[in-house]
CSV table of C-alpha atoms in Angstrom, one decimal:
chain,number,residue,atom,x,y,z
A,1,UNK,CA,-25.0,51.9,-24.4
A,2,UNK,CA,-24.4,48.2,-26.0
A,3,UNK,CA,-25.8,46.7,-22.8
A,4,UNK,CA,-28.3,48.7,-22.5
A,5,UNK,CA,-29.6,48.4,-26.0
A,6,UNK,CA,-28.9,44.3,-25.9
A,7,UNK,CA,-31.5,44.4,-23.0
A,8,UNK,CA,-34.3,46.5,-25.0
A,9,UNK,CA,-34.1,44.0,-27.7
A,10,UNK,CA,-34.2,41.1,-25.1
A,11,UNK,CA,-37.6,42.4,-23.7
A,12,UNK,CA,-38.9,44.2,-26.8
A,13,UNK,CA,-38.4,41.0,-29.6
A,14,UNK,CA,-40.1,38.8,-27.6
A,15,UNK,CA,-42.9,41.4,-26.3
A,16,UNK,CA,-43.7,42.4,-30.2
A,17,UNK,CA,-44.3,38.6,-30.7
A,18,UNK,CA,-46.9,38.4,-28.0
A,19,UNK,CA,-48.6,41.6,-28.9
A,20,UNK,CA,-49.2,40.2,-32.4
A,21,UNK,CA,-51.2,37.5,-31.2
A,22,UNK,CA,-54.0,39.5,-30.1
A,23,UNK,CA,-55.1,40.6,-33.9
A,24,UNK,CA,-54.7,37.0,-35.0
A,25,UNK,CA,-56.7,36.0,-32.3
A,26,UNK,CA,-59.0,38.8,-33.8
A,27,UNK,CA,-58.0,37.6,-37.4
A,28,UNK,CA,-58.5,33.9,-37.0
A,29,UNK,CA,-62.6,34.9,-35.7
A,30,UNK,CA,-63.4,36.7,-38.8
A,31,UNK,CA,-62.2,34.6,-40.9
A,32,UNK,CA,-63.3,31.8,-40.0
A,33,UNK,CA,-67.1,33.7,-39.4
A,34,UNK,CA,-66.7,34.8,-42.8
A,35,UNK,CA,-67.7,31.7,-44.0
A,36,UNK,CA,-71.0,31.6,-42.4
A,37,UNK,CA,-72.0,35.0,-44.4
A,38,UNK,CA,-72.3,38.4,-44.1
A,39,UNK,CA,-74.7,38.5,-41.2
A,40,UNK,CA,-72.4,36.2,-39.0
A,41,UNK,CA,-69.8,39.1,-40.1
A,42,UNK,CA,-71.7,42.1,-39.0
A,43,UNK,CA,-72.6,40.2,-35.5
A,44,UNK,CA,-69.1,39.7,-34.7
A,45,UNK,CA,-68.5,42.8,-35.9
A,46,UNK,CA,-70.4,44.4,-33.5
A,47,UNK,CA,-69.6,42.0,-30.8
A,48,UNK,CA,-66.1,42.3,-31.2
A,49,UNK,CA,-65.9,46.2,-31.0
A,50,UNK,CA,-67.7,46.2,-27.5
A,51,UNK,CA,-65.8,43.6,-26.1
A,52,UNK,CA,-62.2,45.0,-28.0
A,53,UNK,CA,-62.9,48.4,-26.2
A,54,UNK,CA,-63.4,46.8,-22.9
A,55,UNK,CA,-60.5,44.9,-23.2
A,56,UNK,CA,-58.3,47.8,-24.0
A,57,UNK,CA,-59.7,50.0,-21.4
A,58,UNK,CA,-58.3,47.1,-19.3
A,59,UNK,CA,-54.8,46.6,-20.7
A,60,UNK,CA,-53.9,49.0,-17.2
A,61,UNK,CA,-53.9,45.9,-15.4
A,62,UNK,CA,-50.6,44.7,-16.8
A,63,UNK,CA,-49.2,48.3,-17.1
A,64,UNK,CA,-50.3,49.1,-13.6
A,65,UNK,CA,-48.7,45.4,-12.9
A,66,UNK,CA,-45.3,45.6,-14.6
A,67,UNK,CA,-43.6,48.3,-12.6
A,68,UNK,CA,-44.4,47.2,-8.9
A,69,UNK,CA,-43.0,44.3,-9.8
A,70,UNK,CA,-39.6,45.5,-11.4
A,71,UNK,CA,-39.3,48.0,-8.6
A,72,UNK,CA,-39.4,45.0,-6.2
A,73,UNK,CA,-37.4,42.9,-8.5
A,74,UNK,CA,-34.8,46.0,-8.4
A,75,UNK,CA,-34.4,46.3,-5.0
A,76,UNK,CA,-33.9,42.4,-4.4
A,77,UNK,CA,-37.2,41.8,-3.2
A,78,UNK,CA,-38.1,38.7,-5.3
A,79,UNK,CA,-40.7,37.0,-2.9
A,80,UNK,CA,-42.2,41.0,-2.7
A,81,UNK,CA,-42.2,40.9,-6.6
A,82,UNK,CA,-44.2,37.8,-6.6
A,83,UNK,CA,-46.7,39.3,-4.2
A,84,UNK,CA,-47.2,42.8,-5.9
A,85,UNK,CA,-48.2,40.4,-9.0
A,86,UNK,CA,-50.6,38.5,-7.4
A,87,UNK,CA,-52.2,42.0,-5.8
A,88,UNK,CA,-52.7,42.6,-9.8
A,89,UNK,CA,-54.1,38.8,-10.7
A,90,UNK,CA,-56.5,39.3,-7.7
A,91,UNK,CA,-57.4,43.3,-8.7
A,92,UNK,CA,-58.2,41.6,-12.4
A,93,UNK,CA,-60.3,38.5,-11.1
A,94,UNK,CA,-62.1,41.2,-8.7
A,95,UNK,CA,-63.0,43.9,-11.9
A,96,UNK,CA,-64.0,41.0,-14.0
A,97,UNK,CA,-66.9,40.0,-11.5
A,98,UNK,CA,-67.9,43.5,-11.3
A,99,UNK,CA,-67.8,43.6,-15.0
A,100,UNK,CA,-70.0,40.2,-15.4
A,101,UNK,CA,-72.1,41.8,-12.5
A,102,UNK,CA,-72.7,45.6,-14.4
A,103,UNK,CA,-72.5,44.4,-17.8
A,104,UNK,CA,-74.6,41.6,-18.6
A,105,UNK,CA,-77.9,42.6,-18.6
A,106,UNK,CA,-76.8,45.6,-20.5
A,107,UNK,CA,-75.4,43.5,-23.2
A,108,UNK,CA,-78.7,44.2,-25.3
A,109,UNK,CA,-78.8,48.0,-24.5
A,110,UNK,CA,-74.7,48.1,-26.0
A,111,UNK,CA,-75.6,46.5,-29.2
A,112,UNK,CA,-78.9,48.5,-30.2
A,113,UNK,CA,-77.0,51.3,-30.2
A,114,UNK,CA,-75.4,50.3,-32.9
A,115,UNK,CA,-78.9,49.8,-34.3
A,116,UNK,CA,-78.4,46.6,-36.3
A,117,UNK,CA,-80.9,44.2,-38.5
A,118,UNK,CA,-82.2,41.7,-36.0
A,119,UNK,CA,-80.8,38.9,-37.7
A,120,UNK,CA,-77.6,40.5,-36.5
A,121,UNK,CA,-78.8,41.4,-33.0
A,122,UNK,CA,-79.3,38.0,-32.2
A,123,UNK,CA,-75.8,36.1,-33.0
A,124,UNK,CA,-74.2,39.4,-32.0
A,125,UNK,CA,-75.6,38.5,-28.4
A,126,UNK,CA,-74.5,35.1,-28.6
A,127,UNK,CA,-71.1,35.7,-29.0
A,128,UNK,CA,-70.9,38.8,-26.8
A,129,UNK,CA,-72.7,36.7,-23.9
A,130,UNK,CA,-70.5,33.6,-24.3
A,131,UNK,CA,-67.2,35.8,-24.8
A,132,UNK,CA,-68.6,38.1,-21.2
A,133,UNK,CA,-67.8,35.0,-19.2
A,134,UNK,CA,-64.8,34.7,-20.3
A,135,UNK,CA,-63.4,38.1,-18.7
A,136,UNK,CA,-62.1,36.6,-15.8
A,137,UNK,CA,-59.5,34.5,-17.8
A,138,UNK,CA,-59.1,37.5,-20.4
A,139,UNK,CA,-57.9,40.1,-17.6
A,140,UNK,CA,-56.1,37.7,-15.6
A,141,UNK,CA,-53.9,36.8,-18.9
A,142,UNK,CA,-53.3,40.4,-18.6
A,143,UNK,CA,-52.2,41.2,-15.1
A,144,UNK,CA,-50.2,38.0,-15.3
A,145,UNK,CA,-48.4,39.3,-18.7
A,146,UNK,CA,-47.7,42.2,-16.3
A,147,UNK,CA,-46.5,40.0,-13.6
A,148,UNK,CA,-43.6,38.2,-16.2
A,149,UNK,CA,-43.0,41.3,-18.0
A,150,UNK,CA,-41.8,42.6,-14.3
A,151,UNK,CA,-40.0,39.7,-13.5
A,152,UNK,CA,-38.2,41.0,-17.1
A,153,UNK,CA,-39.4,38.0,-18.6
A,154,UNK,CA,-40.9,38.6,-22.1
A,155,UNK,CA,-40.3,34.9,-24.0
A,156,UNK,CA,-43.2,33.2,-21.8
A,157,UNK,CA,-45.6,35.3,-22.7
A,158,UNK,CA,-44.7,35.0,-26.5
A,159,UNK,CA,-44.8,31.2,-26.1
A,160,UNK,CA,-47.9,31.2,-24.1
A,161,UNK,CA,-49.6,33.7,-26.7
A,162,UNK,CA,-48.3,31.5,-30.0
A,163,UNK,CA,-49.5,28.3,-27.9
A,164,UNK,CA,-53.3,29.8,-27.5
A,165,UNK,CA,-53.1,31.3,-31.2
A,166,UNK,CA,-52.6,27.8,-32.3
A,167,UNK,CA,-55.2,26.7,-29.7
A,168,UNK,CA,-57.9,29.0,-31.0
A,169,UNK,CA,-57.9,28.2,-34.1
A,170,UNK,CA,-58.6,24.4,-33.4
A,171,UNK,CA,-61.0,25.2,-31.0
A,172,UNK,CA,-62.8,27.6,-33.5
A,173,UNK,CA,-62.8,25.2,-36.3
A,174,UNK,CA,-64.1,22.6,-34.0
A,175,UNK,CA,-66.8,24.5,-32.7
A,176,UNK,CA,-68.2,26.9,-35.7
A,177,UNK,CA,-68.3,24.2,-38.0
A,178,UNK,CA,-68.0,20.6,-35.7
A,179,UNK,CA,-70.7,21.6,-33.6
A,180,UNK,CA,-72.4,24.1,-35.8
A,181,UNK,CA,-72.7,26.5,-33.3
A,182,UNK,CA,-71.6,29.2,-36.1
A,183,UNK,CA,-70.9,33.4,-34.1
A,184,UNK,CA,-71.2,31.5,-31.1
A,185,UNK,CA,-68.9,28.7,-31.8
A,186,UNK,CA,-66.3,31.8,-32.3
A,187,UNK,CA,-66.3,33.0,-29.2
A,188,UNK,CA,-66.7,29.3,-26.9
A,189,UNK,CA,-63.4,28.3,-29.4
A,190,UNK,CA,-61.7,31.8,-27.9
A,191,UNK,CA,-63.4,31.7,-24.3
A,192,UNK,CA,-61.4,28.0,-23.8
A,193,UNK,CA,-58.2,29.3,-25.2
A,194,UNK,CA,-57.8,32.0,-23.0
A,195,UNK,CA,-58.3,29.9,-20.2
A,196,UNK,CA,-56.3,27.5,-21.0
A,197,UNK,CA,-54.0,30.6,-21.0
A,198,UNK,CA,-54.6,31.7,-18.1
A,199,UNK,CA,-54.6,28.7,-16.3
A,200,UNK,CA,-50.9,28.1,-17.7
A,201,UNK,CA,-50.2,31.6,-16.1
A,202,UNK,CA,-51.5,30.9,-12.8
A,203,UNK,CA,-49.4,27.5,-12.8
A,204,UNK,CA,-46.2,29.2,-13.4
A,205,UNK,CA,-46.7,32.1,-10.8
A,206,UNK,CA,-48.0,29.7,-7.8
A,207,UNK,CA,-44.5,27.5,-8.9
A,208,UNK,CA,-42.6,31.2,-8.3
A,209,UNK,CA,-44.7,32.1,-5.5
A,210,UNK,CA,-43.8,28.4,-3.8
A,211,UNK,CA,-40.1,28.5,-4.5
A,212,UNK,CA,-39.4,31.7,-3.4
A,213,UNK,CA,-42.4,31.3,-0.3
A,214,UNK,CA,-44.1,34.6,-1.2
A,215,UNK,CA,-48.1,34.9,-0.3
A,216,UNK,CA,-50.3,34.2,-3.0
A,217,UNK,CA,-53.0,35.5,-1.0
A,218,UNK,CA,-54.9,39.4,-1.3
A,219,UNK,CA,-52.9,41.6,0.0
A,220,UNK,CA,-55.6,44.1,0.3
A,221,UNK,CA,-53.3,46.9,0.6
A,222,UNK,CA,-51.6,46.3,-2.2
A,223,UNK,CA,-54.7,45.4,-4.2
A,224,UNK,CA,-56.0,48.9,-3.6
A,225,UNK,CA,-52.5,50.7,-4.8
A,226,UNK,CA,-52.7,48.6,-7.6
A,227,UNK,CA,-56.4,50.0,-8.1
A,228,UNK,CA,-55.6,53.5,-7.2
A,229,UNK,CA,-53.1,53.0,-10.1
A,230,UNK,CA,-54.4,51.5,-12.5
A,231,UNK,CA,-57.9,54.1,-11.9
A,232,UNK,CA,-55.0,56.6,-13.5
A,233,UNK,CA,-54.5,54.3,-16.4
A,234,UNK,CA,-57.8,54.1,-17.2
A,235,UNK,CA,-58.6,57.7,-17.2
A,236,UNK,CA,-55.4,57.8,-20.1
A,237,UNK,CA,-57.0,54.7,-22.0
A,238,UNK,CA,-60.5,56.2,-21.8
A,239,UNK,CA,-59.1,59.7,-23.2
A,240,UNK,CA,-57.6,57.7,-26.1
A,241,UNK,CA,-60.7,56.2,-27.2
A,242,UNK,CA,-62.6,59.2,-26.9
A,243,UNK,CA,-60.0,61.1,-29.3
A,244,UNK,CA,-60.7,58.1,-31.6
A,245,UNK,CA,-64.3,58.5,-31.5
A,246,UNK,CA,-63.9,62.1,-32.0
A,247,UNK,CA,-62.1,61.0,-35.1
A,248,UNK,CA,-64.4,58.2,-36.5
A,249,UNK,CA,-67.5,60.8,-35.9
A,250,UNK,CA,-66.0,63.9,-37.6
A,251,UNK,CA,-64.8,61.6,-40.6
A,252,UNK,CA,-68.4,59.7,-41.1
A,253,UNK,CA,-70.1,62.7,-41.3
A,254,UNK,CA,-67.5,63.6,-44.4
A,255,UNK,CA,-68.7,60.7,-46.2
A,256,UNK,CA,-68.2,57.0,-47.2
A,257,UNK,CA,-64.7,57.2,-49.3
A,258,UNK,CA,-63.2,59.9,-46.6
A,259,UNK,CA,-64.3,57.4,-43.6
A,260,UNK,CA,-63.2,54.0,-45.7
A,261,UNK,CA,-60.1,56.2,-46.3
A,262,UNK,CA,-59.5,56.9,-42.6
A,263,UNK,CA,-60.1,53.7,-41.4
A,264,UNK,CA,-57.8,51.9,-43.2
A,265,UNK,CA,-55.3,55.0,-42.2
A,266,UNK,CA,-55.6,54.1,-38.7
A,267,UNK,CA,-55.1,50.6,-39.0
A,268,UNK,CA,-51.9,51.1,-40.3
A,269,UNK,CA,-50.9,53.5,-37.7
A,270,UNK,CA,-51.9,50.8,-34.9
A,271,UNK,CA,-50.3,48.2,-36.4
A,272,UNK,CA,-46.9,50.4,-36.6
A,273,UNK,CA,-48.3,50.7,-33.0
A,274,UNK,CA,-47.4,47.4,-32.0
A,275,UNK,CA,-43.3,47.6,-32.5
A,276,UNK,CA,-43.4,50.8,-30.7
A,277,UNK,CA,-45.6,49.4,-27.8
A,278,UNK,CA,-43.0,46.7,-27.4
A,279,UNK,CA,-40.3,48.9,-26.8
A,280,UNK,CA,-42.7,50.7,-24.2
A,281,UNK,CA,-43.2,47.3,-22.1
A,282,UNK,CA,-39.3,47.2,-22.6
A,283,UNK,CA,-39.2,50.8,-21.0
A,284,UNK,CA,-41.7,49.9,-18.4
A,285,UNK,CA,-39.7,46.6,-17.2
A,286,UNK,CA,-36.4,48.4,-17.3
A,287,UNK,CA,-37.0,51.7,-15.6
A,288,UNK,CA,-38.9,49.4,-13.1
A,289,UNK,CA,-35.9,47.9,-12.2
A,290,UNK,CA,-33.4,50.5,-11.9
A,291,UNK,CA,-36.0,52.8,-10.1
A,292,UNK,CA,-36.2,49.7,-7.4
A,293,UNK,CA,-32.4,49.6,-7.1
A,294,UNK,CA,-32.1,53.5,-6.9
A,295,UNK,CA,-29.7,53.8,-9.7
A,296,UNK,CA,-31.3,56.8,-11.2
A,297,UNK,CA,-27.8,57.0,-13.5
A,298,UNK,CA,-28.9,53.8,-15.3
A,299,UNK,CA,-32.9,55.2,-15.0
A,300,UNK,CA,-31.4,58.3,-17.3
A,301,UNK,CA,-29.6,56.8,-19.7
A,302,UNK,CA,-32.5,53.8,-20.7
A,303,UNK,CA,-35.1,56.5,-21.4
A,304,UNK,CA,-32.4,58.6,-23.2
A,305,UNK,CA,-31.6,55.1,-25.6
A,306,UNK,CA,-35.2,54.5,-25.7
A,307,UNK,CA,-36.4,57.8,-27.0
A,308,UNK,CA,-33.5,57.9,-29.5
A,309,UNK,CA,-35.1,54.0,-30.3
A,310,UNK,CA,-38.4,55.8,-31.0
A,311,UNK,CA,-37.5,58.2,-33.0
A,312,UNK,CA,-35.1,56.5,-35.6
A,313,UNK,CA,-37.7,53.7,-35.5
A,314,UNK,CA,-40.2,56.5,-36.7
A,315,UNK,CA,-37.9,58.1,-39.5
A,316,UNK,CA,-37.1,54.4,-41.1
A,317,UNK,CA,-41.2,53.8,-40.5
A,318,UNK,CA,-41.9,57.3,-42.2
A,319,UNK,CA,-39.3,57.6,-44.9
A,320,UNK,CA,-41.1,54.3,-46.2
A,321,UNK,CA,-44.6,55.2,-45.9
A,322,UNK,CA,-43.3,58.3,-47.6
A,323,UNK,CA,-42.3,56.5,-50.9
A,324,UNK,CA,-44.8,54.2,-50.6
A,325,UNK,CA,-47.9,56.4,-50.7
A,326,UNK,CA,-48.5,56.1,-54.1
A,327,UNK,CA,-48.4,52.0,-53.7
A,328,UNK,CA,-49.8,51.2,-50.7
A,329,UNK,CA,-53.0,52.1,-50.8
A,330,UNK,CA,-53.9,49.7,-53.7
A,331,UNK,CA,-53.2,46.9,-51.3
A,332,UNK,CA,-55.9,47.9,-48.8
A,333,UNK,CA,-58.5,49.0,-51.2
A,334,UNK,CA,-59.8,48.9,-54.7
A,335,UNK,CA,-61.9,51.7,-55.1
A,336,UNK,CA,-60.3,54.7,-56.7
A,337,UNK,CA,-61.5,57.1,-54.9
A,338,UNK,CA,-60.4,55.4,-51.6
A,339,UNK,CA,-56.8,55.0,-53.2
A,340,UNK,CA,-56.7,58.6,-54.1
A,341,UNK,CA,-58.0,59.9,-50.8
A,342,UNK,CA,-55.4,57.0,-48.9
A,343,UNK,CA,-52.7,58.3,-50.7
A,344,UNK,CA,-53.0,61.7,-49.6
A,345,UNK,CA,-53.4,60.7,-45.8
A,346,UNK,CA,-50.2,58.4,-45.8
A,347,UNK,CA,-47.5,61.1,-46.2
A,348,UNK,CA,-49.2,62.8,-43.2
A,349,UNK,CA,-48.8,59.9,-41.0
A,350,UNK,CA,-45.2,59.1,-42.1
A,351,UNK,CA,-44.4,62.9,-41.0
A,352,UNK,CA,-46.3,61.8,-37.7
A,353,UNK,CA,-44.0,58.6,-37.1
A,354,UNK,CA,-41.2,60.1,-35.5
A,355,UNK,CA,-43.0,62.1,-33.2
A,356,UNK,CA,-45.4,58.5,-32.1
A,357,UNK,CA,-42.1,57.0,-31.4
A,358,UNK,CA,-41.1,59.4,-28.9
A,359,UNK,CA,-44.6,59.8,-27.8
A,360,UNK,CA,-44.9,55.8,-27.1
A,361,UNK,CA,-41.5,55.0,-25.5
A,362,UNK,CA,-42.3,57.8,-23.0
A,363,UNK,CA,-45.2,56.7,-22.4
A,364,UNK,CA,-43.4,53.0,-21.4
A,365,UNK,CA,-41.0,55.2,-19.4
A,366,UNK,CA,-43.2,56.9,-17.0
A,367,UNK,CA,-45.4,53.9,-16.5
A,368,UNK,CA,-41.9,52.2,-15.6
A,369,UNK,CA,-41.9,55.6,-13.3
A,370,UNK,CA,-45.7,54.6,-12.0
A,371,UNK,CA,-46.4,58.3,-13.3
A,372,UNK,CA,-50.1,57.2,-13.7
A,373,UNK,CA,-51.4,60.7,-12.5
A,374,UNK,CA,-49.5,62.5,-14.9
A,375,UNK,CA,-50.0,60.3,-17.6
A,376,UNK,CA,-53.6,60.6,-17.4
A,377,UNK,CA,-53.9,64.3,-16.8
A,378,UNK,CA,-51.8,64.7,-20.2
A,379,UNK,CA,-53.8,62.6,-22.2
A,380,UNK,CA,-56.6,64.7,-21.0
A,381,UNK,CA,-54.9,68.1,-21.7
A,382,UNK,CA,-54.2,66.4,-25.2
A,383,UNK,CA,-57.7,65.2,-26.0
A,384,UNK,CA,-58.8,68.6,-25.0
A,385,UNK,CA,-56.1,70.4,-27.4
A,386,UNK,CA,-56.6,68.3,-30.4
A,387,UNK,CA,-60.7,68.8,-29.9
A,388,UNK,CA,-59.9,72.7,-30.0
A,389,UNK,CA,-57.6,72.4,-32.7
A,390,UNK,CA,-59.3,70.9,-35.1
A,391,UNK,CA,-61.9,74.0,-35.0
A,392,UNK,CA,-59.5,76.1,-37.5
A,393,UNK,CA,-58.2,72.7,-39.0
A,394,UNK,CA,-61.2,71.7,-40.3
A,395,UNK,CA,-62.4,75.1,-41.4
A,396,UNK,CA,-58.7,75.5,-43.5
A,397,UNK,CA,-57.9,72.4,-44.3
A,398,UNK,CA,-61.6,70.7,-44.8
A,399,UNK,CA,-61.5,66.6,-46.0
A,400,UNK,CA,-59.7,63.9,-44.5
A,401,UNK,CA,-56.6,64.9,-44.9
A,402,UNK,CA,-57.1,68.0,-42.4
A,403,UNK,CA,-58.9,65.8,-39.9
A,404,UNK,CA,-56.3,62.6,-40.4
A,405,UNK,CA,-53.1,65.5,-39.8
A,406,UNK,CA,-55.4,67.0,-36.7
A,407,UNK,CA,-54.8,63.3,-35.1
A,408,UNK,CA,-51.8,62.2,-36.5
A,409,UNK,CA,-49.7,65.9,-35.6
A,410,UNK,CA,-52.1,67.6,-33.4
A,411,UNK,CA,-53.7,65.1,-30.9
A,412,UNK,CA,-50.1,63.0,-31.2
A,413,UNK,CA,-48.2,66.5,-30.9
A,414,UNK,CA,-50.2,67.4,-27.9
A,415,UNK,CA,-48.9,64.3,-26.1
A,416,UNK,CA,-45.3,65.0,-27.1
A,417,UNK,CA,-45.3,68.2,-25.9
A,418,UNK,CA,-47.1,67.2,-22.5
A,419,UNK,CA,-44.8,64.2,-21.8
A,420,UNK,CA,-41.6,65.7,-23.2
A,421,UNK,CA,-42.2,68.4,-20.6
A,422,UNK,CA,-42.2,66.1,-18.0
A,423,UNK,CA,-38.7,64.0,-18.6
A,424,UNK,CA,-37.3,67.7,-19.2
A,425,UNK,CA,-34.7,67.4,-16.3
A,426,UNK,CA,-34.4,64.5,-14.0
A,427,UNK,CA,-37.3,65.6,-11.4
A,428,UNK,CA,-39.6,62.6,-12.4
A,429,UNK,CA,-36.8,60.2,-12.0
A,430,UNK,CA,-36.2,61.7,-7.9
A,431,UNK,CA,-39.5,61.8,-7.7
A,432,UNK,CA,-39.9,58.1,-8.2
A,433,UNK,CA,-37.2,57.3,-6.1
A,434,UNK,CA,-38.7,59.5,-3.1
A,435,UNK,CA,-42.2,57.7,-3.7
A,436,UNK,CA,-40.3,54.1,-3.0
A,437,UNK,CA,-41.9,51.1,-3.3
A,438,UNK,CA,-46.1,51.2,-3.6
């Protein structure tokens, strides 16, 4: 168990540290925007929400990524490894042109549905058309970050992430108030950085690709298994957002105070979000591995460690947010009835912690698994649960707090229940074995 638990940390450490780039990324825009006023603020605001929930709809392209590369990597097939990575670079560069193609001239349409001033409208365009161009470097950081992550390499993309952090926020400085290009200047500054990042990316996988002499070029087969996968993945990541939705909608309607309350609730949770997301890239790149070497021993005993990992990590995580409820609300708002209505909703998510960590490292495990089917037909089966159960939840427990425990235990529950059933026995570890190498 030592060895197996020095190897989580190896890939997990290292994969937190890149994952916290993307909200400083994120951070470093507003604040830097902030100083141009409030109207700057409420363009990128609305700029940054369309283009955040396109870019996580396509975070599948490195989890469809990771695990056909470990399962090559486990069975010895280094140069095959190489290749399966490049099927994901080309499957990104190919969605991103579809995505520039489709989503351009709609750019307009997405933002008047939010139904902003015009003074908004307009630098909320500029930044969203600018920052559109940019998808082809934006996805291909991410199927590459697959590609290492399945090589079981998670310190390149931690430097490479730090490196374009730092980058960005040059860049940005240089041309928001250098130029004076202001909203737009934001999202040039971020634009450059991530290719710069990606063209670091591509360097380092042609370098593998030549010393081990594995084809760079489309494999279209293996372009289209990676699409057939990662149409799975987006099926789960579309059910999440629509259960998040579901949650923002029900809590406007309560009011101002319960929705300020909720939102600062769920930015908490997805922060906590991040440590346990690195131990499910850790899970992915490891059950990868061992399902390409057939060693469904070692397969069983990693998701066993990383559940346990989950859920301890959830009962530290809870126990504070436990004894902290009546603190740290003050440091996230100042309004009292915000504090009071915070403080209620934080001993509910400290109760929900242990069962998100199980929930999160399984979901690492079965992508390691390429269980893309079954992970998307649960989150569906959960979205659909925690949309029925908060019929009587809302009815007996009416506020926040009853809609914030509805997401927190119910929709979170839902998926515990849905994916605990499916490591029950060992079926899904010989059923990954049968399926081979995709």
């Amino acid at each position: 168990m030592a060895a197996i638990d020095k190897d989580i940390l190896r890939l997990a450490l290292p994969a937190l540290g890149a994952l916290i780039a993307e909200p400083i990324f994120l951070l470093t825009d507003t604040a830097m925007v902030g100083h141009l006023g409030a109207g700057a603020l409420g363009s990128l605001a609305i700029a940054s929400t369309i283009l955040q929930t396109v870019l996580g709809l396509m975070i599948f392209l490195a989890y469809a990524t990771t695990p056909r590369v470990a399962k090559r990597m486990g069975s010895g097939d280094r140069p095959g490894a190489i290749t399966a990575g490049f099927d994901g670079i080309w499957l990104a560069l190919g969605t991103s042109i579809l995505l520039i193609i489709i989503g351009l001239p709609m750019l307009n349409t997405a933002i008047e549905a939010f139904d902003p001033d015009p003074t908004i409208t307009e630098g909320a365009h500029s930044y969203l058309a600018i920052s559109w161009w940019g998808l082809p470097f934006m996805l291909m950081v991410i199927a590459a970050t697959g590609l290492l992550r399945g090589l079981q390499d998670t310190k390149t993309p931690l430097i490479v992430a730090a490196a374009g952090c730092i980058a960005n926020i040059g860049l940005n400085a240089l041309f928001i108030y250098g130029f004076g290009m202001g909203v737009a200047g934001s999202a040039m500054g971020t634009v450059i950085a991530q290719a710069g990042m990606c063209a670091v990316y591509l360097t380092i996988s042609v370098r593998a690709a030549r010393r081990l002499h594995a084809s760079i070029r489309p494999d279209w087969t293996g372009v289209f298994t990676s699409a057939k996968t990662s149409g799975w993945l987006l099926v789960r990541n579309a059910s999440l957002r629509a259960a998040l939705i579901l949650l923002v909608f029900l809590a406007t309607a309560m009011g101002t105070t319960d929705l300020a309350a909720i939102q600062v609730a769920q930015s908490i949770f997805f922060a906590l979000a991040l440590a346990l997301d690195s131990l499910a890239i850790a899970g992915q790149a490891m059950i990868g591995l061992e399902l390409g070497a057939k060693n469904t021993e070692a397969v069983a005993a990693i998701n066993r460690r990383l559940c346990l990992w989950g859920i301890v990590f959830g009962i530290v995580v809870g126990v504070v947010l436990f004894a902290g409820a009546g603190i740290i609300p003050r440091a996230f708002a100042s309004d009292p009835d915000v504090v009071s209505v915070l403080a209620a909703l934080l001993p509910v998510l400290a109760l929900s912690m242990p069962i998100a960590g199980f929930v999160f490292v399984l979901d690492g495990v079965l992508m390691g698994a390429e269980d893309a089917r079954y992970l998307a037909l649960a989150q569906l089966v959960a979205v659909i649960g925690y949309a029925i159960l908060l019929i009587p939840i809302i009815s007996i427990w009416p506020g926040a707090p009853g809609l914030w425990a509805g997401f927190c235990i119910g929709f979170v529950g839902f998926r515990a229940l849905t994916l605990g059933w499916r490591v029950r026995n060992r079926a899904w570890i010989e059923r990954a074995v049968e399926k081979g190498i995709s």
